[in-house]
Coordinates of N, CA and C in Angstrom, one line a residue:
M11 N 0.9 -1.2 0.0 CA 0.0 0.0 0.0 C 0.9 1.3 0.0
E12 N 0.6 2.2 -0.8 CA 1.4 3.4 -1.0 C 1.1 4.4 0.2
P13 N 2.1 5.2 0.5 CA 1.9 6.2 1.6 C 0.7 7.2 1.3
T14 N 0.5 7.4 0.1 CA -0.6 8.4 -0.3 C -1.9 7.8 0.1
D15 N -2.0 6.5 0.0 CA -3.3 5.8 0.4 C -3.6 5.8 1.9
L16 N -2.5 5.9 2.7 CA -2.7 5.9 4.1 C -3.1 7.2 4.7
L17 N -2.9 8.3 4.0 CA -3.2 9.6 4.6 C -4.7 9.7 4.9
P18 N -5.6 9.4 4.0 CA -7.0 9.5 4.4 C -7.4 8.6 5.6
L19 N -6.8 7.5 5.7 CA -7.2 6.6 6.8 C -6.7 7.2 8.1
L20 N -5.5 7.8 8.1 CA -4.9 8.4 9.3 C -5.8 9.6 9.7
E21 N -6.2 10.4 8.7 CA -7.1 11.5 9.0 C -8.4 11.1 9.7
Q22 N -8.9 10.0 9.1 CA -10.2 9.5 9.7 C -10.0 9.0 11.1
L23 N -8.8 8.3 11.3 CA -8.5 7.9 12.7 C -8.4 9.0 13.7
D24 N -7.7 10.1 13.2 CA -7.6 11.3 14.1 C -8.9 11.9 14.4
D25 N -9.8 11.9 13.4 CA -11.2 12.5 13.7 C -11.9 11.6 14.7
N26 N -11.8 10.3 14.5 CA -12.5 9.3 15.4 C -12.0 9.5 16.9
V27 N -10.6 9.7 17.0 CA -10.1 9.8 18.3 C -10.6 11.1 19.0
D28 N -10.7 12.2 18.2 CA -11.2 13.4 18.7 C -12.7 13.2 19.2
D29 N -13.4 12.6 18.4 CA -14.8 12.3 18.8 C -14.9 11.5 20.1
L30 N -14.0 10.5 20.1 CA -14.0 9.6 21.3 C -13.6 10.4 22.6
E31 N -12.7 11.3 22.5 CA -12.3 12.1 23.6 C -13.4 13.0 24.1
S32 N -14.2 13.6 23.1 CA -15.3 14.5 23.5 C -16.4 13.6 24.2
V33 N -16.6 12.4 23.7 CA -17.6 11.6 24.3 C -17.2 11.1 25.7
L34 N -15.9 10.8 25.9 CA -15.4 10.3 27.1 C -15.1 11.4 28.1
Q35 N -15.2 12.6 27.7 CA -14.8 13.7 28.6 C -15.6 13.7 29.9
P36 N -17.0 13.5 29.9 CA -17.7 13.5 31.1 C -17.3 12.4 32.0
L37 N -17.0 11.2 31.5 CA -16.6 10.1 32.3 C -15.2 10.2 32.9
L38 N -14.3 10.8 32.1 CA -13.0 11.0 32.6 C -12.8 12.1 33.6
A39 N -13.8 13.1 33.6 CA -13.7 14.2 34.5 C -14.0 13.8 35.9
K40 N -14.8 12.7 36.1 CA -15.2 12.2 37.4 C -14.7 10.8 37.5
T41 N -14.8 10.3 38.8 CA -14.5 8.9 39.0 C -15.8 8.1 38.6
L42 N -15.5 6.8 38.3 CA -16.6 5.9 37.9 C -17.7 5.8 39.0
L43 N -17.3 5.9 40.2 CA -18.3 5.8 41.3 C -19.2 7.0 41.4
K44 N -18.7 8.2 41.2 CA -19.5 9.4 41.2 C -20.4 9.5 40.0
S45 N -19.9 9.1 38.8 CA -20.7 9.2 37.6 C -21.8 8.2 37.5
S46 N -21.6 7.1 38.2 CA -22.7 6.0 38.2 C -23.6 6.0 39.4
S47 N -23.3 6.9 40.4 CA -24.1 6.8 41.6 C -25.6 7.2 41.4
K48 N -25.8 8.2 40.5 CA -27.2 8.6 40.2 C -27.9 7.9 39.2
L49 N -27.3 6.9 38.6 CA -27.9 6.1 37.5 C -28.8 5.0 38.1
P50 N -29.8 4.5 37.4 CA -30.6 3.4 37.9 C -29.7 2.1 37.8
V51 N -30.2 1.1 38.4 CA -29.4 -0.2 38.6 C -29.1 -0.8 37.2
M52 N -30.1 -0.8 36.3 CA -29.9 -1.4 35.0 C -28.8 -0.6 34.2
D53 N -29.0 0.7 34.2 CA -28.0 1.6 33.5 C -26.6 1.5 34.1
K54 N -26.6 1.4 35.4 CA -25.3 1.2 36.1 C -24.6 -0.1 35.6
A55 N -25.3 -1.1 35.5 CA -24.8 -2.4 35.1 C -24.3 -2.3 33.6
K56 N -25.1 -1.6 32.8 CA -24.7 -1.5 31.4 C -23.4 -0.7 31.3
L57 N -23.3 0.4 32.1 CA -22.1 1.2 32.0 C -20.8 0.5 32.4
Q58 N -20.9 -0.3 33.5 CA -19.8 -1.0 34.0 C -19.4 -2.1 33.0
V59 N -20.4 -2.8 32.4 CA -20.0 -3.8 31.4 C -19.4 -3.2 30.1
L60 N -20.0 -2.1 29.7 CA -19.4 -1.4 28.5 C -18.0 -1.0 28.7
I61 N -17.7 -0.4 29.9 CA -16.3 0.1 30.2 C -15.4 -1.1 30.2
T62 N -15.8 -2.2 30.8 CA -14.9 -3.4 30.9 C -14.7 -3.9 29.5
Y63 N -15.8 -4.0 28.7 CA -15.6 -4.5 27.3 C -14.7 -3.6 26.5
T64 N -14.8 -2.3 26.7 CA -14.0 -1.3 25.9 C -12.5 -1.5 26.3
L65 N -12.2 -1.7 27.5 CA -10.8 -1.8 27.9 C -10.2 -3.2 27.4
E66 N -11.0 -4.2 27.5 CA -10.6 -5.5 27.0 C -10.4 -5.5 25.5
S67 N -11.3 -4.8 24.8 CA -11.1 -4.7 23.3 C -9.9 -3.9 23.0
L68 N -9.6 -2.8 23.7 CA -8.3 -2.1 23.4 C -7.1 -2.9 23.6
I69 N -7.1 -3.7 24.7 CA -6.0 -4.6 24.9 C -5.8 -5.7 23.8
F70 N -7.0 -6.2 23.4 CA -7.0 -7.2 22.4 C -6.5 -6.6 21.1
S71 N -6.9 -5.3 20.8 CA -6.4 -4.7 19.5 C -4.9 -4.4 19.6
Y72 N -4.4 -4.0 20.8 CA -3.0 -3.7 21.0 C -2.2 -4.9 20.8
L73 N -2.6 -6.1 21.3 CA -1.9 -7.3 21.1 C -1.9 -7.7 19.6
R74 N -3.0 -7.5 18.9 CA -3.0 -7.8 17.5 C -2.0 -6.9 16.7
L75 N -1.9 -5.7 17.1 CA -1.0 -4.8 16.4 C 0.4 -5.1 16.6
H76 N 0.7 -5.7 17.7 CA 2.1 -6.2 18.0 C 2.4 -7.6 17.5
G77 N 1.5 -8.2 16.8 CA 1.7 -9.5 16.2 C 1.6 -10.6 17.2
V78 N 0.9 -10.4 18.3 CA 0.6 -11.5 19.2 C -0.7 -12.2 18.9
D79 N -0.7 -13.5 19.1 CA -1.9 -14.3 18.8 C -2.9 -14.0 20.0
A80 N -3.7 -13.0 19.8 CA -4.6 -12.6 20.9 C -5.6 -13.6 21.4
K81 N -6.0 -14.5 20.5 CA -7.0 -15.5 20.8 C -6.4 -16.5 21.8
Q82 N -5.1 -16.7 21.9 CA -4.5 -17.6 22.9 C -4.2 -16.8 24.2
H83 N -4.4 -15.5 24.2 CA -4.1 -14.7 25.4 C -5.3 -14.8 26.3
P84 N -5.1 -14.6 27.6 CA -6.3 -14.6 28.6 C -7.3 -13.5 28.4
V85 N -6.9 -12.5 27.7 CA -7.8 -11.4 27.4 C -9.0 -11.8 26.6
F86 N -8.7 -12.8 25.7 CA -9.8 -13.3 24.9 C -10.9 -14.0 25.7
R87 N -10.4 -14.7 26.7 CA -11.4 -15.4 27.6 C -12.2 -14.4 28.4
E88 N -11.6 -13.2 28.7 CA -12.3 -12.2 29.4 C -13.3 -11.5 28.5
L89 N -13.0 -11.4 27.3 CA -14.0 -10.8 26.3 C -15.2 -11.7 26.2
T90 N -15.0 -13.0 26.1 CA -16.1 -13.9 26.0 C -17.0 -13.9 27.3
R91 N -16.3 -13.7 28.4 CA -17.1 -13.7 29.7 C -17.9 -12.4 29.7
V92 N -17.3 -11.3 29.3 CA -18.1 -10.0 29.3 C -19.3 -10.1 28.3
K93 N -19.1 -10.7 27.2 CA -20.2 -10.9 26.3 C -21.4 -11.6 26.9
Q94 N -21.1 -12.6 27.8 CA -22.2 -13.3 28.5 C -23.0 -12.3 29.4
Y95 N -22.3 -11.3 29.9 CA -23.1 -10.3 30.7 C -24.0 -9.5 29.8
F96 N -23.6 -9.2 28.6 CA -24.5 -8.5 27.7 C -25.7 -9.3 27.4
E97 N -25.6 -10.6 27.3 CA -26.8 -11.5 27.1 C -27.7 -11.5 28.3
K98 N -27.1 -11.5 29.5 CA -27.9 -11.5 30.7 C -28.7 -10.2 30.8
I99 N -28.0 -9.0 30.5 CA -28.7 -7.8 30.5 C -29.9 -7.7 29.5
K100 N -29.6 -8.3 28.4 CA -30.6 -8.3 27.3 C -31.9 -9.1 27.8
V101 N -31.6 -10.3 28.4 CA -32.7 -11.1 28.9 C -33.5 -10.3 30.0
L102 N -32.8 -9.6 30.8 CA -33.5 -8.8 31.9 C -34.4 -7.7 31.3
E103 N -33.9 -7.1 30.2 CA -34.6 -6.0 29.6 C -35.9 -6.4 28.8
T104 N -35.9 -7.7 28.3 CA -37.0 -8.2 27.6 C -38.2 -8.4 28.6
E105 N -39.4 -8.0 28.2 CA -40.5 -8.2 29.1 C -40.9 -9.7 29.1
P106 N -41.2 -10.3 30.3 CA -41.6 -11.7 30.3 C -43.0 -11.8 29.7
E107 N -43.3 -13.0 29.2 CA -44.6 -13.3 28.7 C -45.6 -13.4 29.8
E108 N -46.8 -12.8 29.5 CA -47.9 -12.8 30.5 C -48.4 -14.2 30.6
R109 N -48.5 -14.7 31.8 CA -49.1 -16.0 32.0 C -50.5 -15.9 32.6
S110 N -51.3 -16.7 32.1 CA -52.7 -16.7 32.6 C -52.7 -17.5 33.9
M111 N -52.8 -16.7 35.0 CA -52.8 -17.3 36.3 C -54.2 -17.9 36.6
T112 N -54.2 -19.2 36.9 CA -55.4 -19.8 37.3 C -55.2 -20.5 38.7
L113 N -56.2 -20.3 39.5 CA -56.2 -20.8 40.9 C -56.8 -22.2 40.9
D114 N -56.0 -23.2 41.4 CA -56.5 -24.6 41.5 C -57.1 -24.6 42.9
K115 N -58.4 -24.6 43.0 CA -59.1 -24.6 44.3 C -58.9 -25.9 45.1
A116 N -58.9 -27.0 44.4 CA -58.7 -28.3 45.1 C -57.3 -28.3 45.7
A117 N -56.3 -27.9 44.9 CA -54.9 -28.0 45.5 C -54.8 -27.0 46.6
A118 N -55.4 -25.8 46.5 CA -55.3 -24.8 47.6 C -55.9 -25.4 48.9
G119 N -57.1 -26.0 48.7 CA -57.8 -26.6 49.8 C -56.9 -27.7 50.5
R120 N -56.3 -28.5 49.7 CA -55.4 -29.6 50.3 C -54.3 -29.0 51.0
F121 N -53.6 -27.9 50.5 CA -52.5 -27.2 51.2 C -53.0 -26.7 52.5
I122 N -54.2 -26.0 52.5 CA -54.7 -25.4 53.7 C -55.0 -26.5 54.8
K123 N -55.6 -27.6 54.4 CA -56.0 -28.6 55.3 C -54.7 -29.3 55.9
H124 N -53.7 -29.4 55.0 CA -52.4 -30.0 55.5 C -51.7 -29.1 56.5
G125 N -51.8 -27.8 56.2 CA -51.1 -26.9 57.1 C -51.8 -26.7 58.4
L126 N -53.2 -26.9 58.4 CA -53.9 -26.8 59.7 C -54.3 -28.1 60.3
A127 N -53.6 -29.2 59.9 CA -54.0 -30.5 60.3 C -53.7 -30.7 61.8
G128 N -52.6 -30.1 62.3 CA -52.2 -30.3 63.7 C -53.0 -29.4 64.7
N129 N -53.9 -28.5 64.2 CA -54.6 -27.6 65.1 C -55.9 -28.3 65.6
D130 N -55.9 -28.6 66.9 CA -57.0 -29.4 67.4 C -58.3 -28.6 67.3
K131 N -58.2 -27.3 67.6 CA -59.4 -26.4 67.5 C -60.0 -26.4 66.1
Y132 N -59.1 -26.3 65.1 CA -59.6 -26.3 63.7 C -60.2 -27.6 63.4
D133 N -59.6 -28.7 63.8 CA -60.1 -30.1 63.5 C -61.5 -30.3 64.1
L134 N -61.7 -29.8 65.3 CA -63.0 -29.9 66.0 C -64.0 -29.1 65.3
E135 N -63.7 -27.9 64.9 CA -64.6 -27.0 64.2 C -65.0 -27.6 62.8
R136 N -64.0 -28.2 62.2 CA -64.3 -28.8 60.9 C -65.2 -30.0 61.0
A137 N -64.9 -30.8 62.0 CA -65.8 -32.0 62.3 C -67.2 -31.6 62.6
E138 N -67.4 -30.6 63.4 CA -68.7 -30.1 63.7 C -69.4 -29.6 62.5
K139 N -68.7 -28.9 61.7 CA -69.3 -28.3 60.4 C -69.7 -29.4 59.5
Q140 N -68.9 -30.4 59.4 CA -69.2 -31.6 58.5 C -70.4 -32.3 59.0
A141 N -70.5 -32.5 60.4 CA -71.7 -33.2 61.0 C -72.9 -32.4 60.8
K142 N -72.9 -31.1 60.9 CA -74.1 -30.2 60.7 C -74.5 -30.3 59.2
E143 N -73.6 -30.3 58.3 CA -73.9 -30.4 56.9 C -74.6 -31.7 56.6
R144 N -74.0 -32.8 57.2 CA -74.7 -34.1 56.9 C -76.1 -34.2 57.5
A145 N -76.2 -33.6 58.7 CA -77.6 -33.6 59.3 C -78.6 -32.9 58.5
R146 N -78.1 -31.7 58.0 CA -79.0 -30.9 57.1 C -79.4 -31.7 55.8
A147 N -78.4 -32.3 55.3 CA -78.7 -33.1 54.0 C -79.7 -34.2 54.3
Q148 N -79.5 -34.9 55.4 CA -80.4 -36.0 55.8 C -81.8 -35.5 56.1
F149 N -81.9 -34.3 56.8 CA -83.2 -33.8 57.0 C -83.9 -33.4 55.8
K150 N -83.2 -32.8 54.8 CA -83.8 -32.4 53.6 C -84.3 -33.6 52.8
A151 N -83.4 -34.6 52.8 CA -83.8 -35.9 52.1 C -85.1 -36.5 52.7
A152 N -85.2 -36.5 54.0 CA -86.4 -37.0 54.7 C -87.6 -36.2 54.4
M153 N -87.5 -34.9 54.4 CA -88.6 -34.0 54.1 C -89.1 -34.2 52.7
L154 N -88.1 -34.3 51.7 CA -88.5 -34.6 50.3 C -89.2 -35.9 50.2
A155 N -88.7 -36.9 50.9 CA -89.4 -38.2 50.8 C -90.8 -38.2 51.4
R156 N -90.9 -37.5 52.5 CA -92.2 -37.4 53.1 C -93.2 -36.6 52.2
K157 N -92.7 -35.5 51.6 CA -93.6 -34.8 50.7 C -94.0 -35.6 49.5
S158 N -93.1 -36.4 49.0 CA -93.4 -37.2 47.8 C -94.5 -38.3 48.2
I159 N -94.3 -38.9 49.4 CA -95.3 -39.9 49.9 C -96.7 -39.3 50.0
E160 N -96.7 -38.1 50.7 CA -98.0 -37.4 50.9 C -98.7 -37.1 49.5
A161 N -97.8 -36.6 48.6 CA -98.4 -36.3 47.3 C -98.9 -37.5 46.6
S162 N -98.2 -38.6 46.7 CA -98.7 -39.9 46.0 C -100.0 -40.4 46.6
K163 N -100.1 -40.2 48.0 CA -101.3 -40.6 48.7 C -102.5 -39.8 48.3
A164 N -102.3 -38.5 48.2 CA -103.3 -37.6 47.8 C -103.8 -37.8 46.4
Q165 N -102.8 -38.1 45.5 CA -103.2 -38.4 44.1 C -104.0 -39.7 44.0
S166 N -103.5 -40.7 44.8 CA -104.3 -42.0 44.8 C -105.7 -41.8 45.3
N167 N -105.9 -41.0 46.4 CA -107.2 -40.8 46.9 C -108.1 -40.1 45.9
N168 N -107.5 -39.1 45.2 CA -108.3 -38.4 44.1 C -108.7 -39.3 43.0
D169 N -107.7 -40.2 42.7 CA -108.0 -41.2 41.6 C -109.2 -42.1 42.0
S170 N -109.1 -42.6 43.3 CA -110.2 -43.5 43.7 C -111.5 -42.8 43.8
D171 N -111.5 -41.6 44.2 CA -112.8 -40.8 44.3 C -113.4 -40.6 42.9
S172 N -112.5 -40.3 41.9 CA -113.0 -40.1 40.6 C -113.5 -41.4 40.0
D173 N -112.8 -42.5 40.3 CA -113.2 -43.8 39.8 C -114.6 -44.2 40.4
D174 N -114.8 -43.9 41.7 CA -116.1 -44.3 42.3 C -117.2 -43.5 41.7
S175 N -117.0 -42.2 41.4 CA -118.0 -41.4 40.9 C -118.3 -41.8 39.4
E176 N -117.3 -42.2 38.7 CA -117.6 -42.6 37.3 C -118.3 -43.9 37.3
G177 N -117.9 -44.8 38.2 CA -118.6 -46.2 38.3 C -120.0 -46.0 38.7
G178 N -120.3 -45.1 39.6 CA -121.7 -44.9 40.0 C -122.6 -44.4 38.8
V179 N -122.0 -43.6 38.0 CA -122.7 -43.0 36.9 C -123.0 -44.1 35.9
E180 N -122.0 -45.0 35.7 CA -122.1 -46.0 34.7 C -123.2 -47.0 35.2
V181 N -123.2 -47.4 36.5 CA -124.2 -48.3 37.0 C -125.6 -47.7 36.8
A182 N -125.7 -46.5 37.1 CA -127.0 -45.8 37.0 C -127.5 -45.8 35.6
T183 N -126.6 -45.6 34.7 CA -127.0 -45.4 33.3 C -127.2 -46.7 32.6
T184 N -126.3 -47.8 33.0 CA -126.4 -49.0 32.3 C -127.3 -50.0 32.9
A185 N -127.7 -49.8 34.2 CA -128.6 -50.8 34.8 C -130.0 -50.8 34.1
E186 N -130.4 -52.0 33.8 CA -131.7 -52.2 33.1 C -132.6 -53.2 33.9
P187 N -133.9 -53.0 33.8 CA -134.8 -54.0 34.6 C -134.7 -55.3 34.0
Q188 N -134.5 -56.3 34.9 CA -134.4 -57.7 34.4 C -135.8 -58.3 34.3
I189 N -135.9 -59.1 33.2 CA -137.2 -59.7 32.9 C -137.2 -61.1 33.4
D190 N -138.2 -61.5 34.2 CA -138.3 -62.9 34.7 C -138.9 -63.8 33.7
T191 N -138.1 -64.6 33.0 CA -138.6 -65.5 32.0 C -139.2 -66.8 32.5
N192 N -138.9 -67.1 33.8 CA -139.4 -68.4 34.3 C -140.9 -68.2 34.6
P193 N -141.7 -69.2 34.3 CA -143.2 -69.1 34.6 C -143.5 -69.3 36.0
P194 N -144.6 -68.8 36.5 CA -144.9 -68.9 38.0 C -145.1 -70.3 38.4
K195 N -144.7 -70.6 39.6 CA -144.8 -72.0 40.1 C -146.2 -72.2 40.7
T196 N -146.7 -73.5 40.5 CA -148.0 -73.8 41.0 C -147.9 -74.6 42.3
E197 N -149.0 -75.0 43.0 CA -149.0 -75.7 44.2 C -148.5 -77.2 44.0
K198 N -148.9 -77.8 42.8 CA -148.5 -79.1 42.5 C -147.0 -79.3 42.4
D199 N -146.5 -78.3 41.7 CA -145.0 -78.3 41.6 C -144.3 -78.3 42.9
S200 N -144.8 -77.4 43.8 CA -144.2 -77.3 45.1 C -144.3 -78.6 45.9
K201 N -145.5 -79.3 45.8 CA -145.6 -80.5 46.5 C -144.7 -81.6 46.0
K202 N -144.6 -81.7 44.7 CA -143.7 -82.7 44.1 C -142.3 -82.4 44.5
K203 N -141.9 -81.2 44.6 CA -140.5 -80.9 45.0 C -140.3 -81.3 46.4
F204 N -141.3 -81.1 47.3 CA -141.2 -81.4 48.7 C -141.1 -82.9 48.9
K205 N -141.9 -83.7 48.1 CA -141.8 -85.2 48.2 C -140.5 -85.7 47.7
G206 N -140.0 -85.1 46.7 CA -138.7 -85.5 46.2 C -137.6 -85.3 47.2
E207 N -137.6 -84.2 47.9 CA -136.6 -83.9 48.9 C -136.7 -84.8 50.0
K208 N -137.9 -85.2 50.4 CA -138.1 -86.2 51.5 C -137.5 -87.6 51.2
K209 N -137.8 -88.0 49.9 CA -137.3 -89.3 49.5 C -135.7 -89.3 49.5
S210 N -135.2 -88.2 49.0 CA -133.7 -88.2 49.0 C -133.1 -88.2 50.4
E211 N -133.8 -87.6 51.3 CA -133.3 -87.6 52.7 C -133.4 -89.0 53.3
H212 N -134.5 -89.7 53.0 CA -134.7 -91.1 53.5 C -133.6 -92.0 52.9
S213 N -133.4 -91.8 51.6 CA -132.3 -92.7 51.0 C -131.0 -92.4 51.6
K214 N -130.7 -91.2 51.9 CA -129.4 -90.9 52.5 C -129.3 -91.5 53.9
A215 N -130.4 -91.4 54.6 CA -130.4 -92.0 56.0 C -130.1 -93.5 55.9
K216 N -130.8 -94.2 55.0 CA -130.6 -95.7 54.8 C -129.2 -96.0 54.5
K217 N -128.6 -95.3 53.6 CA -127.2 -95.5 53.3 C -126.3 -95.4 54.5
E218 N -126.5 -94.3 55.2 CA -125.7 -94.1 56.4 C -125.9 -95.3 57.4
R219 N -127.1 -95.7 57.6 CA -127.3 -96.9 58.5 C -126.6 -98.1 58.1
K220 N -126.7 -98.4 56.8 CA -126.0 -99.6 56.2 C -124.5 -99.5 56.5
I221 N -123.9 -98.3 56.3 CA -122.5 -98.1 56.5 C -122.1 -98.3 57.9
N222 N -123.0 -97.8 58.8 CA -122.7 -97.9 60.2 C -122.7 -99.4 60.7
K223 N -123.7 -100.1 60.1 CA -123.8 -101.6 60.5 C -122.6 -102.3 60.0
A224 N -122.1 -102.0 58.8 CA -121.0 -102.7 58.2 C -119.7 -102.4 59.1
T225 N -119.6 -101.2 59.5 CA -118.4 -100.9 60.3 C -118.5 -101.6 61.7
L226 N -119.7 -101.7 62.3 CA -119.9 -102.4 63.5 C -119.5 -103.9 63.4
K227 N -119.9 -104.5 62.3 CA -119.6 -105.9 62.1 C -118.1 -106.1 62.0
E228 N -117.4 -105.2 61.2 CA -116.0 -105.3 61.1 C -115.3 -105.1 62.4
E229 N -115.8 -104.2 63.3 CA -115.2 -104.0 64.6 C -115.3 -105.3 65.4
K230 N -116.5 -105.9 65.4 CA -116.8 -107.1 66.1 C -115.8 -108.2 65.7
K231 N -115.6 -108.4 64.4 CA -114.7 -109.4 63.9 C -113.3 -109.2 64.4
E232 N -112.9 -107.9 64.4 CA -111.5 -107.6 64.8 C -111.4 -108.0 66.3
R233 N -112.4 -107.7 67.1 CA -112.4 -108.0 68.5 C -112.3 -109.5 68.8
R234 N -113.1 -110.3 68.0 CA -113.0 -111.7 68.1 C -111.7 -112.3 67.8
L235 N -111.1 -111.8 66.7 CA -109.8 -112.2 66.3 C -108.7 -111.9 67.4
K236 N -108.8 -110.8 68.0 CA -107.9 -110.4 69.0 C -108.0 -111.3 70.2
K237 N -109.3 -111.6 70.6 CA -109.5 -112.5 71.7 C -109.0 -113.9 71.5
E238 N -109.2 -114.4 70.2 CA -108.7 -115.8 69.9 C -107.2 -115.8 69.9
E239 N -106.6 -114.8 69.4 CA -105.1 -114.7 69.4 C -104.6 -114.7 70.9
A240 N -105.3 -113.9 71.7 CA -104.9 -113.9 73.1 C -105.0 -115.3 73.8
R241 N -106.1 -116.0 73.5 CA -106.3 -117.3 74.1 C -105.2 -118.3 73.6
K242 N -104.9 -118.2 72.3 CA -103.8 -119.1 71.8 C -102.5 -118.8 72.4
A243 N -102.2 -117.5 72.7 CA -101.0 -117.2 73.3 C -100.9 -117.7 74.7
R244 N -102.0 -117.7 75.4 CA -102.0 -118.2 76.8 C -101.8 -119.7 76.8
K245 N -102.5 -120.4 75.9 CA -102.3 -121.9 75.8 C -100.9 -122.2 75.5
A246 N -100.3 -121.5 74.6 CA -98.9 -121.8 74.3 C -98.0 -121.6 75.5
Q247 N -98.2 -120.7 76.4 CA -97.4 -120.5 77.5 C -97.6 -121.7 78.5

């Protein structure tokens, strides 16, 4: 590269150095502690990280100008470490995503019960409350059952009354006079019927007498046989 080509670059470098001095004048006029005391926490962190990175970069450039392998120098590791702080500051500056907070009532109830499990007073109050709730539920169920039974009884009574009234109307409307188709009985017919009844009674009485006589005969035979057997047994002795 010819010397004539370097002159514009040197002039540009001189201008950049002048600009840098004017920018750094407020920082160089005071100590770092005084200049950063009035800044917010985030701005203070940015200032310190930028100053550190600037110094490390100047050292890195100085080593490169003198032909030293700056990547093998410890300053390169410091530069990478400072870059990590830039990333951390960037993460802190970004607003976190809004999360839809939902309350799990069941989990909260379990935590509260677990935390108050050792409190005897709380346990007693909870047991009393549960007992009252159960008693109320049972009372309500009994009242509902009673009301349903009464309603069913009232409905059945109304149905029976309506059926009775309808049945009475039907009987009154459908009842017709019965016609006696049998001819009137005479005295002869009644006498014949009376004689027939007497004959049947006599025949029944005769049959009963015959049956009684037959049973008596059989009983006598059995007695005789028993007596004969008793006599034979005596003789055999």
